[in-house]
XYZ file of C-alpha atoms in Angstrom:
292
model
C -1.294 4.075 -7.373
C 1.082 4.018 -4.418
C 0.096 5.976 -1.330
C 3.058 7.157 0.697
C 4.247 9.763 3.162
C 6.503 12.227 1.280
C 7.999 13.385 4.590
C 9.347 9.942 5.476
C 12.817 10.357 3.985
C 14.408 7.338 5.655
C 11.732 4.939 4.392
C 11.812 6.374 0.883
C 15.602 6.235 0.661
C 16.478 2.924 2.309
C 13.466 0.734 1.448
C 13.669 -0.895 -1.980
C 10.100 -0.762 -3.260
C 8.956 -2.961 -6.114
C 8.440 0.139 -8.275
C 12.016 1.315 -7.713
C 13.770 1.660 -11.055
C 16.781 -0.252 -9.726
C 14.659 -3.406 -9.532
C 13.468 -2.771 -13.090
C 16.884 -1.987 -14.563
C 19.266 -4.192 -12.577
C 20.054 -6.461 -15.544
C 20.726 -3.519 -17.840
C 22.883 -1.924 -15.134
C 25.036 -5.065 -14.950
C 25.381 -5.215 -18.741
C 26.378 -1.568 -18.968
C 28.777 -1.946 -16.030
C 30.570 -4.860 -17.690
C 30.616 -3.172 -21.092
C 31.960 0.159 -19.814
C 34.548 -1.704 -17.737
C 35.672 -3.376 -20.953
C 35.907 0.024 -22.680
C 38.007 1.362 -19.786
C 40.260 -1.712 -19.987
C 40.814 -1.183 -23.708
C 41.779 2.431 -23.070
C 44.198 1.571 -20.259
C 45.683 -1.456 -22.043
C 46.093 -0.255 -25.599
C 45.805 3.548 -25.574
C 47.411 4.649 -22.315
C 49.164 7.662 -23.787
C 46.323 9.178 -25.814
C 46.032 12.419 -23.878
C 43.626 13.930 -26.379
C 40.831 11.883 -24.831
C 41.211 13.853 -21.599
C 39.885 16.905 -23.426
C 36.563 15.122 -23.887
C 35.510 16.011 -20.347
C 34.253 19.469 -21.314
C 32.532 18.048 -24.396
C 30.743 15.397 -22.351
C 29.651 18.045 -19.866
C 27.927 19.916 -22.685
C 26.367 16.737 -24.056
C 25.153 15.818 -20.575
C 23.487 19.205 -20.309
C 21.720 18.620 -23.632
C 20.506 15.199 -22.471
C 19.185 16.706 -19.241
C 17.156 19.242 -21.224
C 15.682 16.474 -23.372
C 14.801 14.436 -20.305
C 13.178 17.436 -18.618
C 10.977 17.914 -21.675
C 10.246 14.167 -21.768
C 9.285 14.027 -18.088
C 7.145 17.159 -18.225
C 5.287 15.857 -21.264
C 4.604 12.507 -19.584
C 3.457 14.170 -16.354
C 1.135 16.494 -18.290
C -0.551 13.412 -19.745
C -0.810 11.829 -16.291
C -2.248 14.983 -14.764
C -4.758 15.529 -17.579
C -5.940 11.950 -17.104
C -6.399 12.610 -13.397
C -8.354 15.791 -14.129
C -10.678 13.933 -16.478
C -11.313 11.195 -13.946
C -12.049 13.899 -11.394
C -14.656 15.270 -13.790
C -16.156 11.784 -14.114
C -16.513 11.651 -10.317
C -18.135 15.094 -10.177
C -20.531 14.529 -13.067
C -21.548 11.121 -11.730
C -22.374 12.590 -8.329
C -24.142 15.594 -9.827
C -26.218 13.372 -12.088
C -27.154 11.040 -9.231
C -28.016 13.944 -6.901
C -30.347 15.526 -9.464
C -32.030 12.230 -10.293
C -32.490 11.448 -6.598
C -34.697 14.534 -6.311
C -36.535 14.162 -9.621
C -37.356 10.452 -9.626
C -39.903 8.701 -7.439
C -40.311 5.418 -9.303
C -38.021 2.778 -7.702
C -37.420 1.167 -11.109
C -36.110 4.422 -12.578
C -33.907 5.043 -9.554
C -32.515 1.513 -9.701
C -31.833 1.874 -13.420
C -29.621 4.925 -12.942
C -28.106 3.448 -9.780
C -26.813 0.679 -12.068
C -25.986 2.654 -15.178
C -23.950 5.517 -13.693
C -21.461 3.247 -11.865
C -21.480 0.910 -14.874
C -20.244 3.777 -17.020
C -17.221 4.565 -14.828
C -16.383 0.865 -14.487
C -16.678 0.264 -18.236
C -14.606 3.390 -18.907
C -11.842 2.064 -16.661
C -11.775 -1.326 -18.367
C -12.177 0.175 -21.849
C -8.970 2.149 -21.281
C -7.194 -1.037 -20.229
C -7.851 -4.343 -21.980
C -11.545 -4.148 -22.818
C -14.891 -4.403 -21.070
C -16.296 -7.671 -19.770
C -20.070 -7.522 -19.309
C -19.708 -9.883 -16.357
C -18.107 -7.025 -14.411
C -21.147 -4.768 -14.877
C -24.395 -4.744 -12.912
C -27.013 -5.503 -15.576
C -30.417 -7.066 -15.935
C -31.087 -9.453 -18.805
C -32.531 -6.869 -21.219
C -29.643 -4.449 -20.649
C -27.058 -7.159 -21.182
C -28.682 -8.119 -24.485
C -28.397 -4.507 -25.685
C -24.682 -4.470 -24.876
C -23.796 -7.806 -26.478
C -21.407 -7.301 -29.396
C -20.943 -3.562 -28.743
C -17.360 -2.381 -29.268
C -17.668 0.841 -27.265
C -19.644 -0.145 -24.180
C -19.326 3.224 -22.342
C -20.939 5.095 -25.237
C -23.775 2.571 -25.393
C -24.399 2.984 -21.660
C -24.689 6.748 -22.120
C -27.063 6.158 -25.023
C -29.238 3.938 -22.837
C -29.401 6.674 -20.200
C -30.344 9.202 -22.894
C -33.176 6.928 -23.986
C -34.427 6.609 -20.426
C -34.396 10.387 -19.967
C -36.307 10.809 -23.204
C -38.908 8.331 -21.959
C -39.194 10.165 -18.635
C -39.712 13.422 -20.518
C -42.517 11.936 -22.609
C -44.427 10.616 -19.612
C -43.962 13.879 -17.725
C -41.709 12.683 -14.916
C -39.175 15.365 -15.819
C -39.567 18.573 -17.802
C -37.439 19.962 -20.614
C -35.276 22.053 -18.284
C -34.532 18.987 -16.176
C -33.588 17.015 -19.267
C -31.179 19.720 -20.450
C -29.434 19.800 -17.068
C -29.177 16.028 -16.894
C -27.938 15.686 -20.461
C -25.189 18.197 -19.720
C -23.706 15.731 -17.221
C -24.025 12.872 -19.700
C -22.298 14.942 -22.384
C -19.455 15.692 -19.987
C -19.027 11.986 -19.248
C -18.665 11.267 -22.955
C -16.198 14.129 -23.328
C -14.093 12.699 -20.503
C -13.737 9.263 -22.037
C -12.928 10.871 -25.384
C -10.108 12.872 -23.781
C -8.753 9.777 -22.033
C -8.829 7.822 -25.299
C -6.833 10.612 -26.925
C -4.185 10.376 -24.200
C -3.972 6.596 -24.487
C -3.922 6.398 -28.288
C -1.381 9.180 -28.845
C 1.965 8.130 -27.363
C 5.187 10.104 -27.561
C 6.380 10.033 -31.219
C 8.442 6.931 -31.940
C 11.333 8.822 -33.532
C 11.715 11.012 -30.430
C 11.745 8.049 -28.044
C 14.142 6.107 -30.287
C 16.557 9.018 -30.586
C 16.603 9.656 -26.842
C 17.358 6.009 -26.015
C 20.172 5.800 -28.561
C 21.560 9.145 -27.420
C 21.714 7.989 -23.781
C 23.239 4.629 -24.738
C 26.039 6.093 -26.866
C 26.733 8.779 -24.265
C 27.045 6.279 -21.428
C 29.174 3.622 -23.126
C 31.683 6.204 -24.341
C 31.793 8.099 -21.049
C 34.782 6.105 -19.703
C 36.908 7.463 -22.547
C 36.621 10.937 -21.059
C 37.206 9.974 -17.419
C 39.538 6.977 -17.537
C 42.711 9.098 -17.295
C 41.469 10.722 -14.089
C 39.629 7.817 -12.472
C 40.986 4.688 -14.125
C 38.662 1.719 -13.941
C 36.363 3.668 -11.622
C 35.223 5.561 -14.717
C 33.149 2.475 -15.577
C 31.295 2.815 -12.279
C 30.702 6.502 -12.975
C 29.273 5.643 -16.393
C 27.051 2.946 -14.867
C 25.686 5.348 -12.268
C 24.994 7.975 -14.954
C 23.198 5.288 -16.976
C 21.037 4.400 -13.966
C 20.044 8.032 -13.391
C 19.281 8.905 -17.007
C 17.455 5.697 -17.906
C 15.452 5.776 -14.664
C 14.016 9.129 -15.680
C 13.069 7.720 -19.065
C 11.505 4.601 -17.502
C 9.416 6.705 -15.121
C 8.245 8.886 -17.998
C 7.232 5.790 -19.988
C 5.239 4.484 -17.028
C 3.201 7.616 -16.352
C 2.556 8.671 -19.944
C -0.186 6.007 -20.126
C -1.825 6.498 -16.711
C -4.835 4.198 -17.137
C -3.248 0.802 -16.552
C -2.467 -1.054 -13.345
C 1.166 -0.061 -12.810
C 2.246 1.243 -9.414
C 2.286 4.867 -10.565
C -0.876 4.768 -12.672
C -4.072 6.504 -11.652
C -6.142 4.827 -8.885
C -9.077 4.184 -11.208
C -10.118 1.039 -9.316
C -10.633 3.057 -6.153
C -12.308 5.884 -8.069
C -14.926 3.571 -9.596
C -15.636 1.994 -6.214
C -16.140 5.444 -4.714
C -18.491 6.454 -7.526
C -20.611 3.328 -7.048
C -20.816 3.869 -3.302
C -21.955 7.488 -3.605
C -24.439 6.834 -6.416
C -26.007 3.889 -4.605
C -26.350 5.962 -1.438
C -28.106 8.728 -3.365
C -30.387 6.615 -5.558
C -30.677 3.412 -3.623
C -29.864 -0.018 -4.962
C -27.553 -2.892 -4.184
C -23.947 -2.245 -3.203
C -21.433 -4.416 -5.089
C-alpha cells in the first residue's frame, strides 16, 4: 500500500508514479487514439455532408451519464470490498493483541508462553499468504513437532487455530486456566477464524463476469464511436477527445479491478505485510520469544 501526503497537490499531479493508470494503459491509449483518428478521417473523407451525425451530441451526453452511473456503482462496490478487508484485518490485529495480553497474565510456564508467541503471529502470517498464493511452512516459526502436524494441510490457518485450541484444552485439564479463562480466550480464536472466512469470501466472490464484460464493451463502443458525434465541431481533434474520455473511463475501471481483491501485493492493496510484522512484534513483547 502506498503511503502519501494527500495535501501535496503538486507531487500528486506532476509526478508519474508506477501505479498511475497512464503507465498501465499507455498502449491501449495509443491504439484507441489511432483507431478513433481513423474513424474521424473516414467521416471527414467520405461523409462530410452527413449533418444528421451532429445530432448525436445530445445522445452521447445521455449515454455518458449512464456510463458514469455504472462506474460509480462499480467503484463503490470495489471500495466496499477493500474497506471490509481492512476492517477484518483490523479485527485480526485486535484479537491477536487481546489474546496475547490475556495469555501473558495467565501463563507462567515459559514453554506455554513461547508456544503462543509463535502460534499467534504464525496465524496472521499464514492468513496473509493463504489469501495470496498459498502458505509455505518455511515462512512460519515452528518447531519440528508443529511442522509435522502442518505437513500436507490445505488450510494452514485453521490448523493453527486448532492447535491453539488443543493447547488451551490441555491447560484447562492441568488447572493452569479455569473454564471462564478458556471461554474468553476461545472467543478471540473464534473471531480470528471468522476474519479469515470473511476475507476468503471477498477473494472468492469477484464482480459477476457478465457485469464486467458488459461495462468494458459499453465503454469501448462508446469511445470508438464518439468522434462521429464531435467531428463536425472539432474535426480531427475529436479523436483526441475520444482518447481522453477513454483514459478517464477505463482508468476508473482499472482502479476498481485493483482494489476489489485487496489481499495481493499491488500498490493499492492492503498493507498486510506490515500488519503481520506489527502483530509479531506486539505478541513477542507481551509473551516473550524470539523476534523474527
